Coordinates of C-alpha atoms in Angstrom, one line a residue:
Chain I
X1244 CA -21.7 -15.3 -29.3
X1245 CA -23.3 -12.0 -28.8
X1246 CA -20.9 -9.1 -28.0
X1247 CA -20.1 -6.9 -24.9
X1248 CA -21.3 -4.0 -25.1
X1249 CA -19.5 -1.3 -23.6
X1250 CA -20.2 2.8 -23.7
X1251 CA -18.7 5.5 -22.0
X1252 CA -20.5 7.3 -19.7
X1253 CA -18.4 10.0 -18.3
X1254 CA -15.6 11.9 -19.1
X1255 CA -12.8 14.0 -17.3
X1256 CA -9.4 15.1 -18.2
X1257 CA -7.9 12.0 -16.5
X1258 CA -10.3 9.8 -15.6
X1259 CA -13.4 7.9 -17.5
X1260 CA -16.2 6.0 -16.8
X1261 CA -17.7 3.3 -19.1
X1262 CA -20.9 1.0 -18.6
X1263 CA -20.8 -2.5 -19.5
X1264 CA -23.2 -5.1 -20.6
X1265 CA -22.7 -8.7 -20.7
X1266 CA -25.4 -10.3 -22.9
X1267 CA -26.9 -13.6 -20.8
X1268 CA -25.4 -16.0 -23.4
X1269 CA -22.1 -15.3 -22.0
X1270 CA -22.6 -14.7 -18.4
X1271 CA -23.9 -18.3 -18.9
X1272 CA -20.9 -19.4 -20.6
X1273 CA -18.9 -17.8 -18.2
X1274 CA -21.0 -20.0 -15.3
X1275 CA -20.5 -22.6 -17.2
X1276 CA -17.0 -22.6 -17.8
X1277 CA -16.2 -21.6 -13.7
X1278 CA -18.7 -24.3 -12.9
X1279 CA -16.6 -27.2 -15.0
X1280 CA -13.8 -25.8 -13.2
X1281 CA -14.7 -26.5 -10.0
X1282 CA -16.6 -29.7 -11.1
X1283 CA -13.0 -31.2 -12.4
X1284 CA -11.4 -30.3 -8.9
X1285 CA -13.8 -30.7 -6.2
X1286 CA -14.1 -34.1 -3.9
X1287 CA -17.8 -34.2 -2.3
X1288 CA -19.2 -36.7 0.3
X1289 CA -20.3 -39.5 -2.1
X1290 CA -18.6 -39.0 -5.1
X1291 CA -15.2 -39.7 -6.3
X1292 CA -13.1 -36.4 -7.6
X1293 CA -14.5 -35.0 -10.5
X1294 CA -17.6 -37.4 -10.7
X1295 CA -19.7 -34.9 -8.9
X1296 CA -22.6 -33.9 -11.0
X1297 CA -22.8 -30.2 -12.6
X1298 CA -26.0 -29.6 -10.7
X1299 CA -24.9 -30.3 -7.7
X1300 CA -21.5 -28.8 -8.0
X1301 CA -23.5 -25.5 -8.9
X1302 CA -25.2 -25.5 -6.0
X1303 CA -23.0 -26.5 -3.3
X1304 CA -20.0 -23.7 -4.9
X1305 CA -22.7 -21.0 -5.5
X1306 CA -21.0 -17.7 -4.3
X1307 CA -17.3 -19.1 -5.4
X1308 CA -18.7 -20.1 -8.8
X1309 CA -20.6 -16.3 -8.8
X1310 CA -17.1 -14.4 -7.9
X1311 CA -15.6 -16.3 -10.4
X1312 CA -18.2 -15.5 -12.6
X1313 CA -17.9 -12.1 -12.0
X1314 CA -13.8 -11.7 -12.2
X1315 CA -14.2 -13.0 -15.6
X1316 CA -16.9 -10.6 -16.9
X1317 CA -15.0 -8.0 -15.2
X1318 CA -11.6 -8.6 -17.1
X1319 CA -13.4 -9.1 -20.3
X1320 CA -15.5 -6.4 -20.2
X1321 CA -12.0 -4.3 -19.0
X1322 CA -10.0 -6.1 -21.7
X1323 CA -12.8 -4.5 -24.3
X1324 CA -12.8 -0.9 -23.4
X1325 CA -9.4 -0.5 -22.9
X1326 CA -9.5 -1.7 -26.8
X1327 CA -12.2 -0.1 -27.6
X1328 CA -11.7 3.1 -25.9
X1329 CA -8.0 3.3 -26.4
X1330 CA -7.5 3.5 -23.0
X1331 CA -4.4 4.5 -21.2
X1332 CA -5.1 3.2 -18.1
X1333 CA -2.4 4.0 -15.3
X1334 CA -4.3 1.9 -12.8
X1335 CA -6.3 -0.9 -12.2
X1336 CA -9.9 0.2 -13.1
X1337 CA -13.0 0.2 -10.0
X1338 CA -16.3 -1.7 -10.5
X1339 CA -18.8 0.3 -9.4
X1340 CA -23.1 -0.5 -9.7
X1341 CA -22.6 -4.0 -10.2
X1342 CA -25.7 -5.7 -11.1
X1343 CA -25.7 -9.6 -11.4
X1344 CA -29.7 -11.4 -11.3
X1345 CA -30.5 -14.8 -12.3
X1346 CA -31.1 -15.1 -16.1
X1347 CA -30.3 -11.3 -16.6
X1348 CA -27.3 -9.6 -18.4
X1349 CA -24.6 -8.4 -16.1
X1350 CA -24.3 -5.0 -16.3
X1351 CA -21.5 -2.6 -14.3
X1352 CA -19.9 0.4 -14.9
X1353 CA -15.7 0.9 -14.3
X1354 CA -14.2 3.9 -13.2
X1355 CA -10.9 4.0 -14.1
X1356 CA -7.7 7.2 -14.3
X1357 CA -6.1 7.5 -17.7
X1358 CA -3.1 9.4 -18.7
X1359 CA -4.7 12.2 -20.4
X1360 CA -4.1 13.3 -23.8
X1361 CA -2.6 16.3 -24.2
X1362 CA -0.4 18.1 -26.8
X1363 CA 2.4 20.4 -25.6
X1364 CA 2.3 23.3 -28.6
X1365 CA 5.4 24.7 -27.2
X1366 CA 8.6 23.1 -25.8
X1367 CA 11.5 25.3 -26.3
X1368 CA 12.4 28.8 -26.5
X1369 CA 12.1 29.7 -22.9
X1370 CA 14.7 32.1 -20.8
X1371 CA 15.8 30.3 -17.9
X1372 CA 18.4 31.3 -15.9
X1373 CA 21.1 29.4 -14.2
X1374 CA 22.7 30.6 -11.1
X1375 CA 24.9 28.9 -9.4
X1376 CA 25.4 30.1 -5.4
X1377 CA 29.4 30.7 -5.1
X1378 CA 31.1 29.0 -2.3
X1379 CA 32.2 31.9 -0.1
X1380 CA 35.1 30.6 2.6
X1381 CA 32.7 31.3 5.4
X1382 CA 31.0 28.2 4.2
X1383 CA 33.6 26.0 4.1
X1384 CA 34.6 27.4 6.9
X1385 CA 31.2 26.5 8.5
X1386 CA 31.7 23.0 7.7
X1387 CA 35.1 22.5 9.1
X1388 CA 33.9 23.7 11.9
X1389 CA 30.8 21.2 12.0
X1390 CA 33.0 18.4 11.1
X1391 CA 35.1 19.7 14.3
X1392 CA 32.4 19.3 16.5
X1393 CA 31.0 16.2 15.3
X1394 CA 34.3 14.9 16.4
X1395 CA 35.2 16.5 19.5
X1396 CA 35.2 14.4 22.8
X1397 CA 33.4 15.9 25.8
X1398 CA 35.5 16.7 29.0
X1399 CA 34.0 17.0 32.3
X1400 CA 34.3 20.5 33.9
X1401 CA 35.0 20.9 37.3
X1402 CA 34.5 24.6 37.0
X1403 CA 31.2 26.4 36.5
X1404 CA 29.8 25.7 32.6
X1405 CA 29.5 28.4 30.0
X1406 CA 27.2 28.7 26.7
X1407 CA 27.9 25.8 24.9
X1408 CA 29.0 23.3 27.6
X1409 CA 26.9 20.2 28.0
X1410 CA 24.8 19.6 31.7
X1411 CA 23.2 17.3 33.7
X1412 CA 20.9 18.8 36.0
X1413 CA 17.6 17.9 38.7
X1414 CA 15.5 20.7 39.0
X1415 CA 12.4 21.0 41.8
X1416 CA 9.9 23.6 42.2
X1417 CA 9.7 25.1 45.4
X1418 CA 6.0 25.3 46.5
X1419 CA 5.2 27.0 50.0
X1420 CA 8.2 25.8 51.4
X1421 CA 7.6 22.2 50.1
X1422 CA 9.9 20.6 47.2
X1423 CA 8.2 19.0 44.2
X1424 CA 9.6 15.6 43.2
X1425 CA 12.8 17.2 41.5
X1426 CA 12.9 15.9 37.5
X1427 CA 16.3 15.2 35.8
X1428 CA 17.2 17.3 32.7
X1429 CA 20.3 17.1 29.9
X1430 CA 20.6 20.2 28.0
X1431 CA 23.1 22.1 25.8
X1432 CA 23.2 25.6 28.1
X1433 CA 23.0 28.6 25.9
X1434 CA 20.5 26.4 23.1
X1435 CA 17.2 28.2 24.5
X1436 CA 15.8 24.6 25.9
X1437 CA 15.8 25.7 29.5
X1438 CA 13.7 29.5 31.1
X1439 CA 16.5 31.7 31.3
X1440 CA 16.6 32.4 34.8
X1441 CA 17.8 28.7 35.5
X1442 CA 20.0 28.9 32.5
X1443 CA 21.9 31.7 34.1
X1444 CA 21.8 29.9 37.9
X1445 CA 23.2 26.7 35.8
X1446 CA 26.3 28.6 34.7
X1447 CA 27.3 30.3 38.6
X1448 CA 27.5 26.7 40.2
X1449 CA 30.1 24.1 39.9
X1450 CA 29.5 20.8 39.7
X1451 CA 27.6 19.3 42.6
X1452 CA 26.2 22.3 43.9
X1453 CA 22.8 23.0 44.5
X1454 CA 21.3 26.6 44.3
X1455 CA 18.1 28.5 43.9
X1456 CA 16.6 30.6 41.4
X1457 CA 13.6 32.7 41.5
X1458 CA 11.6 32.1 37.9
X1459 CA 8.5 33.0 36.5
X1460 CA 6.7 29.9 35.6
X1461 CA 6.1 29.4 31.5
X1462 CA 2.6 30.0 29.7
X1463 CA 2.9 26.6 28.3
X1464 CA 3.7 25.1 31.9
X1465 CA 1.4 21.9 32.7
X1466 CA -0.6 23.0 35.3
X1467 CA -2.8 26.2 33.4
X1468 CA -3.1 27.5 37.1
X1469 CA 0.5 28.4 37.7
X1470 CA 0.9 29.4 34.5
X1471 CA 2.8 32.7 34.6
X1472 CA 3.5 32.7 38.3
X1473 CA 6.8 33.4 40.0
X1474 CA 8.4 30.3 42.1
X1475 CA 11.6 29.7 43.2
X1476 CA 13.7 26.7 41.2
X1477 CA 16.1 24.5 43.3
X1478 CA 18.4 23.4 40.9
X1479 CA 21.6 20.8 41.5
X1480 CA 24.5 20.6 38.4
X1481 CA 25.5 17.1 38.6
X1482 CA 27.6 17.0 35.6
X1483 CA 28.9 19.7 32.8
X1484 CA 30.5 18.5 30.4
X1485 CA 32.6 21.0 27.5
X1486 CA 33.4 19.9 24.0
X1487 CA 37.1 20.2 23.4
X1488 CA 37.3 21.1 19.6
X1489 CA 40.7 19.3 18.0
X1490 CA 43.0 21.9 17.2
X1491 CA 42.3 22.7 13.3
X1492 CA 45.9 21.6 11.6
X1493 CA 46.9 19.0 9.4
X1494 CA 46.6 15.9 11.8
X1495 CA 43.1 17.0 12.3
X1496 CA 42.3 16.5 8.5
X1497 CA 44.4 13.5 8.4
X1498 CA 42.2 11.9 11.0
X1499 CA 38.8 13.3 9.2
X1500 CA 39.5 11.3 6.0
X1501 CA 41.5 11.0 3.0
X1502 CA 43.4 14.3 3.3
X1503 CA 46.9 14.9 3.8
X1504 CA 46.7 18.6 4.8
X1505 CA 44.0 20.9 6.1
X1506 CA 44.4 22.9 2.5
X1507 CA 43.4 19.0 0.9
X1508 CA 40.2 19.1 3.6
X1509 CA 39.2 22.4 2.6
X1510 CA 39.8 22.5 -0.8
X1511 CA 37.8 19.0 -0.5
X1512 CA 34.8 20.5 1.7
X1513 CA 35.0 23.3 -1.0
X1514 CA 34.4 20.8 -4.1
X1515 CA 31.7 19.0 -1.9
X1516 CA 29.9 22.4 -1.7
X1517 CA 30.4 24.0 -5.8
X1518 CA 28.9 20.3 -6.3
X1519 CA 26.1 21.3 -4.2
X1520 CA 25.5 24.5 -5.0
X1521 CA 25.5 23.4 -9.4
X1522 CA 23.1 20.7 -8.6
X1523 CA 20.8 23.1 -7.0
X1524 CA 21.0 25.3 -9.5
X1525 CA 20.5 22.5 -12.5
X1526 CA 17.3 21.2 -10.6
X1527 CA 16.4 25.4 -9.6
X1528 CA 16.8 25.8 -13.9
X1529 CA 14.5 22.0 -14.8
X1530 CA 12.1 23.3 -12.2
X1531 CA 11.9 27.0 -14.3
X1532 CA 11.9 25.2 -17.7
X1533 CA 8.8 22.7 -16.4
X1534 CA 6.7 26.0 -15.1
X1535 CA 7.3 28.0 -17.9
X1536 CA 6.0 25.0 -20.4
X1537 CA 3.3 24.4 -18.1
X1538 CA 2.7 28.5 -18.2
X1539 CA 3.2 28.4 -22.0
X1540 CA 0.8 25.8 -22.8
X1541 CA -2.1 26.3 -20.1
X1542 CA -1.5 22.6 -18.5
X1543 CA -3.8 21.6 -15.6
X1544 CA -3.4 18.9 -13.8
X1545 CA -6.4 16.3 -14.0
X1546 CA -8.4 16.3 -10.7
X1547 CA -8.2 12.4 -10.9
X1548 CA -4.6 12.0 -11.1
X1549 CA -4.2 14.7 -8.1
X1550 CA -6.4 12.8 -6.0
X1551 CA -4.7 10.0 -5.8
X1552 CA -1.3 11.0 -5.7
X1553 CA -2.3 12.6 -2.7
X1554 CA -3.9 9.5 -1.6
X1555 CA -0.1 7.9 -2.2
X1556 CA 1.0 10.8 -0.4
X1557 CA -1.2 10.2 2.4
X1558 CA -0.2 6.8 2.9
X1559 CA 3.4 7.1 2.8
X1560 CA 3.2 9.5 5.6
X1561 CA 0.4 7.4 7.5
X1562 CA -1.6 10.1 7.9
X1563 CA -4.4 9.0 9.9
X1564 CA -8.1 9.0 8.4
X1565 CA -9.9 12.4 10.3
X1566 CA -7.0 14.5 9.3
X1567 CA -7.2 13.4 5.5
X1568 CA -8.7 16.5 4.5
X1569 CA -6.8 19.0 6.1
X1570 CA -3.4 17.1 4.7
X1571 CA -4.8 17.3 1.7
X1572 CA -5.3 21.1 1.7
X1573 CA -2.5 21.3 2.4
X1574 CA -0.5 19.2 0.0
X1575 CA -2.5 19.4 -2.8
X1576 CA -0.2 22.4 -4.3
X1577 CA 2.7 20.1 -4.2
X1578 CA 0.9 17.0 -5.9
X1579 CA -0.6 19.3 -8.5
X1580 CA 3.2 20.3 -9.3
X1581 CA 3.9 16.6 -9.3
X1582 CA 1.3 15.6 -12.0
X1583 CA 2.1 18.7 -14.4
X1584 CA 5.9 17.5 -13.9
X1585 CA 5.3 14.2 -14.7
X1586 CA 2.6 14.8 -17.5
X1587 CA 5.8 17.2 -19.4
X1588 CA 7.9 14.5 -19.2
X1589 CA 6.3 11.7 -20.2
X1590 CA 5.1 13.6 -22.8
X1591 CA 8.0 14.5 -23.9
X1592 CA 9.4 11.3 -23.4
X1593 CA 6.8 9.4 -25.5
X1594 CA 7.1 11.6 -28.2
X1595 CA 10.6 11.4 -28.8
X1596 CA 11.3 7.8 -27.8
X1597 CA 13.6 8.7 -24.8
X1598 CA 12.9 5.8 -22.1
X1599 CA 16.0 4.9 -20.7
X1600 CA 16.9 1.7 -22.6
X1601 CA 18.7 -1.6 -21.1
X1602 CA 22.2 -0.6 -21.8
X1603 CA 21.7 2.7 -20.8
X1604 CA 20.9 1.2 -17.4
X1605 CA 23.5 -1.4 -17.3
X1606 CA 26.3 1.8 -17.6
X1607 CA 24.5 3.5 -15.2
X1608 CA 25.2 0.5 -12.6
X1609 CA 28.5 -0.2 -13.6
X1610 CA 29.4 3.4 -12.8
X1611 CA 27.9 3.1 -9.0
X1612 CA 29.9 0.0 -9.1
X1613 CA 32.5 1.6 -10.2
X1614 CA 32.5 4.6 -7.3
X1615 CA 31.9 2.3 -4.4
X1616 CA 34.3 -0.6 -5.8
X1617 CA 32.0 -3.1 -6.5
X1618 CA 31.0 -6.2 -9.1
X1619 CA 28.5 -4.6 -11.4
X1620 CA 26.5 -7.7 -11.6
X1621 CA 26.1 -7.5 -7.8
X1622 CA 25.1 -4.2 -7.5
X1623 CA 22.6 -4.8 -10.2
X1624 CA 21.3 -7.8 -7.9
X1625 CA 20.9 -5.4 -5.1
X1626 CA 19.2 -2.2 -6.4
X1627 CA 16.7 -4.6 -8.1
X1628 CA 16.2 -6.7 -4.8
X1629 CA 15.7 -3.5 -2.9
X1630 CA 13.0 -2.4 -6.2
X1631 CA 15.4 0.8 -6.9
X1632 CA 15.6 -0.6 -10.7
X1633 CA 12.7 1.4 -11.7
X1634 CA 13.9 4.7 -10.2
X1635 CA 17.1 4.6 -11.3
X1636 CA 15.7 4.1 -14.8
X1637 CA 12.7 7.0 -13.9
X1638 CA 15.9 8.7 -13.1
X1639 CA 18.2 8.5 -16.3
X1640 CA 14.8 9.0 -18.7
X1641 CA 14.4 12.2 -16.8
X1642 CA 17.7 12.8 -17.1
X1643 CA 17.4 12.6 -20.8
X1644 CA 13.9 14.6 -21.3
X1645 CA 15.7 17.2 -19.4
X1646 CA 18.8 17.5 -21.6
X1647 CA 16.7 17.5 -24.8
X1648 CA 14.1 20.5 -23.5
X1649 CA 17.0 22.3 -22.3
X1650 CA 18.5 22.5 -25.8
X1651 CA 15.3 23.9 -27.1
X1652 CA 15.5 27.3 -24.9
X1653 CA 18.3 29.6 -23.7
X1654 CA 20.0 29.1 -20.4
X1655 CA 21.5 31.9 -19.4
X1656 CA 24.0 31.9 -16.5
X1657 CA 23.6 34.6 -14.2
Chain L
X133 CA -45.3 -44.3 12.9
X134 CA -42.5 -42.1 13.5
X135 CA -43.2 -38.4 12.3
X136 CA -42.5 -37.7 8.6
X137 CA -38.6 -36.3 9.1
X138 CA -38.1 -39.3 10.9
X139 CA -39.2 -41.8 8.4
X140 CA -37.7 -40.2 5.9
X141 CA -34.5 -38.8 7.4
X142 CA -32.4 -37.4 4.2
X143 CA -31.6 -37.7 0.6
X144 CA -28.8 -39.9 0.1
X145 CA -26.5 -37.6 -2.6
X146 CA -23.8 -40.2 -3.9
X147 CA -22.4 -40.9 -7.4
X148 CA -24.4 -43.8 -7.0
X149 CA -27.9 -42.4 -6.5
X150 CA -26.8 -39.5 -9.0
X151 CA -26.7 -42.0 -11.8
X152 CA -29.9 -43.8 -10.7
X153 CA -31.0 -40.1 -11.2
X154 CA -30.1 -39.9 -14.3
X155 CA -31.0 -42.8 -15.7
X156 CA -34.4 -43.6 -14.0
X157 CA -35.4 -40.7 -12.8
X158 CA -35.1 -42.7 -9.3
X159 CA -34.4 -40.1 -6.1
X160 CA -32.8 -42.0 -3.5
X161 CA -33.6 -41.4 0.4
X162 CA -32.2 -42.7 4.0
X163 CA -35.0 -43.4 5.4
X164 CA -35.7 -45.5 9.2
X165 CA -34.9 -48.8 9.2
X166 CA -38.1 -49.8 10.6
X167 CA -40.2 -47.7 8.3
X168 CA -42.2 -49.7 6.0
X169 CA -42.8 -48.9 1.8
X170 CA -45.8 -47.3 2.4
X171 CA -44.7 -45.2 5.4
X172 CA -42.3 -43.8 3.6
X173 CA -43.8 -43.3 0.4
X174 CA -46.7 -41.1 3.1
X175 CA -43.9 -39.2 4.1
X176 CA -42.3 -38.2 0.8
X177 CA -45.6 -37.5 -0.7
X178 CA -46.2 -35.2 2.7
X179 CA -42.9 -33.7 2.7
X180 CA -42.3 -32.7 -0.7
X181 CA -46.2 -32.6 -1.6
X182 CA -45.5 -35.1 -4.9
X183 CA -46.6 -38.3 -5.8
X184 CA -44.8 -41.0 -5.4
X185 CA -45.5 -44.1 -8.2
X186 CA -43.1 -46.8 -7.1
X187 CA -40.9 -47.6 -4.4
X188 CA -38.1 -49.7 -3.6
X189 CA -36.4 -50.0 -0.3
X190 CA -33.1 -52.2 0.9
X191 CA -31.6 -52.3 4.0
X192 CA -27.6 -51.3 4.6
X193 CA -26.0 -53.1 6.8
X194 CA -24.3 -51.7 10.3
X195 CA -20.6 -51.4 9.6
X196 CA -17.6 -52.1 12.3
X197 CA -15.6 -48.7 12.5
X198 CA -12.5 -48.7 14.5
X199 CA -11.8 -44.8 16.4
X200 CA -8.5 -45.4 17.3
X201 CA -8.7 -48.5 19.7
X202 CA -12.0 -48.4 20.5
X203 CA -14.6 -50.4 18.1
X204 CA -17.7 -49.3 17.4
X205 CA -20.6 -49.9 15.1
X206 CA -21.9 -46.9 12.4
X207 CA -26.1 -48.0 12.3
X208 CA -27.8 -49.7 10.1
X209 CA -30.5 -47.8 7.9
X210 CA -33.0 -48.4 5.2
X211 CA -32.3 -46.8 1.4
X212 CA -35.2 -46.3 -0.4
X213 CA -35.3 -45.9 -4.4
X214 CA -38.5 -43.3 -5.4
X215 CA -39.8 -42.8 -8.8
X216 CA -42.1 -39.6 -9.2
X217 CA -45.7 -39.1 -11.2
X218 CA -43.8 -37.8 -14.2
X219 CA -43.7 -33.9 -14.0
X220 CA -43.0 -34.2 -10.5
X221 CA -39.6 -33.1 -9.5
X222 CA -37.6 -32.9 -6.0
X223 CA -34.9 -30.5 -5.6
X224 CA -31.9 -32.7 -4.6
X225 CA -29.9 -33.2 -8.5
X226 CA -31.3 -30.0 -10.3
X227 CA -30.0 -26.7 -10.3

């Protein structure tokens, strides 16, 4: 049988197109072989299952037997050039200029994004520079003090509230002697949510009082008339609320977690923080040693491979169609970083046979499984129910790329 | 005489007539069941602008159908084997 013919026709770091020809002999074969298909399977009016003539099978299944027809040319004719062209495809190739006539050769061409091929000259030898934020005890002091207020109770005030306190409040503009329908607010006083002439009224009443203040009106007020114009507030506290903070001593940390004295919590928040602060800095010195080998070896990111990582991008977020363009102005910096990241990598890791391997993977679960206390086997279930397999695998073969290009230059700490 | 579609109302596409098909070259039609041999050879001839060089017709019997309870009767028809002028053709078993 006469061969498939396929040629490339275009050419881009990252994408390729190729036209196909399918010689008549086997687009007949192929309508053949779709038409027995359905001959063997059908029931018509007047004929017992499978005893319907070709003809008439061919007839009455035209455009199923055609998109058969065609799905078959297609993979073949894909199957080819990825052979012959020593494609890499990372996607499933488009069909574009299809062209399928009665007792003609198909012909179509497929548009499809390759990994590119590139070479990386230069890997190693770069200066990078580690530096690791230290923990000052303002910071850990900051978090105790979050961790405070996250669990401090509010207590109802029956005094006026200050910065900080918690209110419930109805506010009505006054309008030629006439009140508007007054609107209920919650706010934090002292946060900058409410203008601060009612902020400053809020804090002279108790609560239950009602009182007037004399405010300007805001520029981004709803009605553009008013905007900017002085009116008088009525405003009623109903409720204020103040956060008592727990005293900070060792019950406290007792009560926060596995701690037996406030030194234990804040030598713990401390840890939690230097953990921090050196995986920033590890990610701060893997983002260096990717833009210096990028830097060092001229590496662009294929238009192709940009495009439609934005496109993943874009539908992640749900970014509706009429803003496409603008999101991807925007975003396109980032996605290029993306590409020339992951091109490095997989470079790298082709070349020096890094993937993650099985076992690899299965030590990697039994240590989650061993932090949260759980049977290996299930935890394996999980992640691979929930499709985390592959990351966590992306994850450890990054892991590795990064330890072996990080022996190849100098990291200095600074 | 009825007009032409009437006569002749539709091909009658079964495994039967498919073999007859194949074998004799016969096309098989439903045709009136008052419509006589040469009425309905006029029609094919007219309908299908061929020439028609034998005919044989037989009548199929009413059947009793039941639709649930209710009893019924699907009509009786007349099935009429064609054979064509060789070189004549009708598009019912070809591609």
């Amino acid at each position: 049988m006469p061969d498939i013919f396929v040629t490339k026709t275009r050419e881009e770091p990252g994408a390729k197109a190729m036209r196909v020809e399918v010689p008549l002999e086997r687009v007949r074969a192929a309508e053949d072989k779709a038409t027995a298909y359905y001959a063997r399977r059908v029931r018509l009016p007047g004929f017992r299952k499978g005893k319907a003539p070709t003809a008439v099978v061919r007839k009455r299944f035209q455009e199923a037997i055609r998109e058969e027809v065609i799905r078959e040319l297609v993979g073949e004719g894909w199957k080819l050039a990825v052979e012959q062209e020593g494609l890499k495809p990372i996607a499933d190739p488009r069909v574009r200029d299809l062209k399928f006539e009665a007792e003609k050769p198909v012909t179509f061409e497929l548009l499809v994004e390759v990994k590119p091929d590139i070479t990386l000259g230069r890997l190693g030898g770069f200066q990078l520079t580690r530096r690791v934020l230290p923990v000052r005890d303002e910071m850990v002091n900051d978090q105790i003090e979050q961790i405070r207020r996250q669990r401090a109770p509010w207590e109802p005030l029956s005094e006026p509230p200050k910065a900080g306190d918690y209110v419930q409040i109805t506010l009505a503009i006054i309008e030629t002697d006439q009140a508007s329908e007054p609107k209920r607010y919650e706010l934090v006083l002292g946060e900058g949510r409410a203008l601060p002439e009612v902020e400053a009224r809020i804090m002279t009443l108790k609560p239950g009082e009602t009182g007037d203040a004399d405010v300007q009106l805001p520029q981004d007020f709803p009605d553009p008339a008013k905007r900017g114009q002085r009116r008088t507030a009525r405003i009623t506290l109903h409720e204020a609320k103040r956060q008592e903070l727990p005293p900070l001593d060792d019950g406290f940390a007792r009560e926060v977690g596995d701690f037996d004295s406030l030194d234990a919590l804040r030598a713990g928040a401390r840890q939690d923080l230097e953990q921090e602060a050196a995986r920033q800095a590890d990610a701060e010195v893997r983002r260096q040693l990717i833009e210096q080998i990028v830097g060092a070896n001229n590496l662009e990111a294929p238009r192709p491979l940009v495009e439609r990582l934005l496109a993943t991008y874009a539908q992640g977020y749900e970014i509706p169609d009429d803003q496409l363009e603008r999101f991807a102005g925007e975003f396109r910096p980032l996605a290029e970083a993306q590409v020339r990241r992951d091109l490095v990598l997989d470079y790298v890791v082709e070349k020096q046979k890094l993937q993650a391997t099985e076992e690899e993977l299965d030590q990697r679960v039994a240590k989650i499984a061993g932090r949260r206390q759980a049977d290996p086997g299930q935890v394996y279930a999980s992640l691979q129910k929930a499709g985390r397999l592959r990351e966590l695998e992306r994850q450890i073969t990054e892991e590795k790329a990064f330890a072996h290009l990080l022996q190849q230059s100098t990291v200095t700490e600074a | 005489m009825p007009v032409l579609h009437r006569t002749v109302v539709q091909p009658v596409v079964t495994e039967k007539s498919s073999a007859a098909y194949a074998a004799r070259k016969e096309y098989a039609f439903m045709a009136d069941p008052h419509a006589t041999k040469r009425e309905i050879k006029a029609a094919i001839e007219g309908l299908f602008n061929v020439t028609v060089v034998g005919i044989r017709t037989l009548q199929q019997r009413s059947k009793r159908r039941t639709l649930g309870r209710r009893e019924g009767r699907r009509p009786r028809w007349k099935k009429a084997y064609v054979r064509l002028k060789p070189g004549d053709a009708i598009q019912v078993f070809e591609g």
